[in-house]
Amino acid sequence: MLVLFKLLGSLALLMFGMKSMSDALQKMAGPQLRHVLGAMTINRFTGMLTGVFVTAAVQSSTATTLMTVSFVNAGLLTLAQAISVIMGAHIGTTVMAWIMSLGFSFNIDDYVYSAFFLGIILIYMKKHRIVGDFLFGAAFLFLGLGTLKTTGAEAVTGEYADMINAFFAHFREPSLWNSMLFLFMGTVLTLCVQSSAAIMAITMTLCSTGVLHIDQCIMLVLGENIGTTITSNIVAMAANVQARRAAFAHLSINVVGVIWVMILLNPFFTAVCSFVGFDPDMSPSAPGFAPKASMVLAAFHSAFNVANTLLLIWFVPYVERFVCYVIKSKKQDEEEDFSLHFISSGIMKTPELSVFEAHKEIESFADRMQHMFEMVRELLTLSSSTNNAKGSKESEFNKLYTRIEKYESISDNMEFEIAKYLDQVSDAHLSDETKAKIRAMLREISELESIGDACYNIARTIFHKYNGKKDHFSEKQYEHIHQMMELIDQSLTEMNRLMGGRKEAFDVRRSFNIENEINNYRNQLKAQNINAINNHEYTYAVGMIYMDIINECEKLGDYVVNVVEARMGRRQKGVL
């Protein structure tokens, strides 16, 4: 039991170290990686190189794949671009196998504790905290790897050595059944652990100690390449069709690769062994066996992914057609069905990716609120026409008002779900910049929900006036309301331009100028309304409803400016 818990604990330490190191790397280069993914995918070859670069930088093919699927979900990458990036990620992820093979070449424990000491110093120096996190993650990774290697050797040479060797001896016969068994084991273990690198470390340990023959370990490595693709498919289940296709392409590429490699396994493996200088018949007790065995596994992993990528990169259009054929798009209008299109509950999410997904969801939220306001404008137009022509127009008016009510409910749900998601993200270890982004996003969704409330209040006022059979607005009143709503629409357009672009290129003075126009126009209409009532141009009741709409429009403009200020990083000044 002690040996078993040491094995499990060292594996947990290894996985924690990998995740900490990957998270630290993404914090250091997260925003830049997003821009690289968006800008360096001109064709399939630059996309492949981008995938190699990004994955090598963050040391996590899962993170790169999830980010790519998220970009497809957001419409920032086409499916063909995403496929080429994923192919590159398969090459980039092989770097981790080479790093771990170093742990079998020399005693890494001698350097681990100095990395811990330096890391804790940097963590307490806030300016270099992320570098300290990276050193801690790398130290935990190698400490876990060293413990796994030592404990594995103890288990093989200890009192249970005969039982372990006897168990695995049943599967050492070179048969198709045994090969498929270890392929399946590699797939399932990687799926359960959600880390191909962790299973690679276990495979290297089993191979270097002589528990498994190199042939069996090779099949485990191939199974790991399939198992690691399951994560993105699980995450993509809650995403749109294009994102699901990108995730399925990830799985298809590796399955095709495993099939052709198994057909050519003997010459392919022989070539890798010749390159490394490894004899497959070498005895596990021979000097230098452990580092050579781990090195040949890393070399086979790299050779498989490089060869598979260089082969299939020419067939990206056909891969795209295949996944589109398997996963067909559904023709349905999701506009009025509440669902978060970009936020998905995934495994191994990183704060950088989570914040990006939340931003895309808020962008969609803002776009929906402008669409809701457009329906309010249409409702006003229908209210004036249905005063003179009842029947079908009246039915259209009531149907439109019901849609606006539904949108108000959608805005409430979106605020709640995005806020809950951001609250979960904020529980992670975040940089000060990311914390500031989350605070700004929480303010944005609160103001956007207020925009939805204001739109509903205007629509409700129009609805009650129409059904109350009260005096109608004059032509001038309708004209003034439409002019006010035109200013509001301009303000919403500027807000959405900011939400969908880069704030550095946005001229915030435009939004403030529109807001000043709205305030001045409201004050002008307020004075005119008092004079019109005194001159008996219309009743006080009509004037009150008229000003309710105008005042609610002005409040809506304030909420829009608050969203702009939050997005630009300005402090809240309150309602104008």
Coordinates of N, CA, C and O in Angstrom, one line a residue, residues 29 37 67-68 101-102 117 141 148 176 230 245 268 279 303 331 358 380 440 503 527 531 561:
A29 N 2.4 34.9 -21.4 CA 2.3 35.2 -22.9 C 0.9 35.0 -23.4 O 0.7 35.0 -24.6
L37 N -2.4 33.6 -32.6 CA -3.3 32.6 -33.2 C -4.2 33.3 -34.2 O -4.6 32.7 -35.2
M67 N -8.1 26.5 -26.8 CA -8.1 27.9 -27.3 C -8.5 28.0 -28.7 O -9.3 28.9 -29.1
T68 N -8.0 27.0 -29.5 CA -8.4 27.0 -31.0 C -9.8 26.8 -31.2 O -10.5 27.4 -32.0
S101 N 12.2 12.9 -20.6 CA 13.2 12.0 -20.8 C 14.6 12.4 -20.2 O 15.4 11.5 -19.9
L102 N 14.7 13.7 -20.0 CA 15.9 14.2 -19.3 C 16.0 13.7 -17.9 O 17.1 13.5 -17.3
F117 N 13.8 26.9 -4.0 CA 14.3 28.1 -3.2 C 14.3 29.4 -4.0 O 13.8 30.4 -3.5
L141 N 7.2 19.2 -11.2 CA 7.2 18.2 -12.3 C 8.4 17.2 -12.2 O 8.2 16.0 -12.2
L148 N 8.5 9.1 -9.1 CA 7.9 8.0 -9.8 C 8.9 7.0 -10.3 O 8.7 5.8 -10.3
L176 N -1.6 -9.3 -32.4 CA -2.5 -8.2 -32.7 C -3.4 -7.9 -31.5 O -3.6 -6.7 -31.2
I230 N -9.7 13.5 -26.7 CA -11.1 13.4 -26.2 C -11.5 14.7 -25.4 O -12.6 15.1 -25.4
R245 N -16.8 20.6 -34.9 CA -16.1 20.0 -36.1 C -14.6 20.1 -35.9 O -13.9 19.2 -36.2
F268 N 8.8 1.7 -39.4 CA 8.8 3.0 -38.8 C 9.6 3.0 -37.4 O 10.4 3.8 -37.1
D279 N 18.8 -0.5 -29.2 CA 18.6 -1.9 -29.6 C 17.4 -2.4 -28.8 O 17.4 -2.5 -27.6
A303 N 8.5 11.6 -33.8 CA 8.5 11.1 -35.2 C 7.0 10.8 -35.7 O 6.7 11.2 -36.8
K331 N -30.4 23.6 -38.8 CA -31.0 24.9 -39.2 C -32.1 25.2 -38.2 O -33.2 24.7 -38.2
A358 N -15.4 34.7 -21.8 CA -16.3 35.6 -21.1 C -16.4 36.9 -21.9 O -17.6 37.5 -22.0
L380 N -42.8 51.0 -31.3 CA -43.3 52.4 -31.3 C -43.9 52.7 -32.6 O -45.0 53.3 -32.7
A440 N -13.9 44.7 -14.4 CA -14.5 45.5 -15.5 C -15.7 44.7 -16.2 O -16.7 45.3 -16.5
K503 N -9.7 48.4 -27.8 CA -10.0 49.6 -27.2 C -9.0 50.7 -27.5 O -9.3 51.9 -27.4
A527 N -38.6 70.9 -21.4 CA -39.1 72.3 -21.4 C -40.2 72.5 -22.4 O -41.3 73.1 -22.1
N531 N -44.5 73.6 -21.8 CA -45.1 74.6 -22.5 C -46.3 74.0 -23.3 O -47.4 74.7 -23.4
V561 N -23.0 54.5 -21.7 CA -21.7 55.2 -21.4 C -21.0 54.4 -20.3 O -19.8 54.3 -20.3

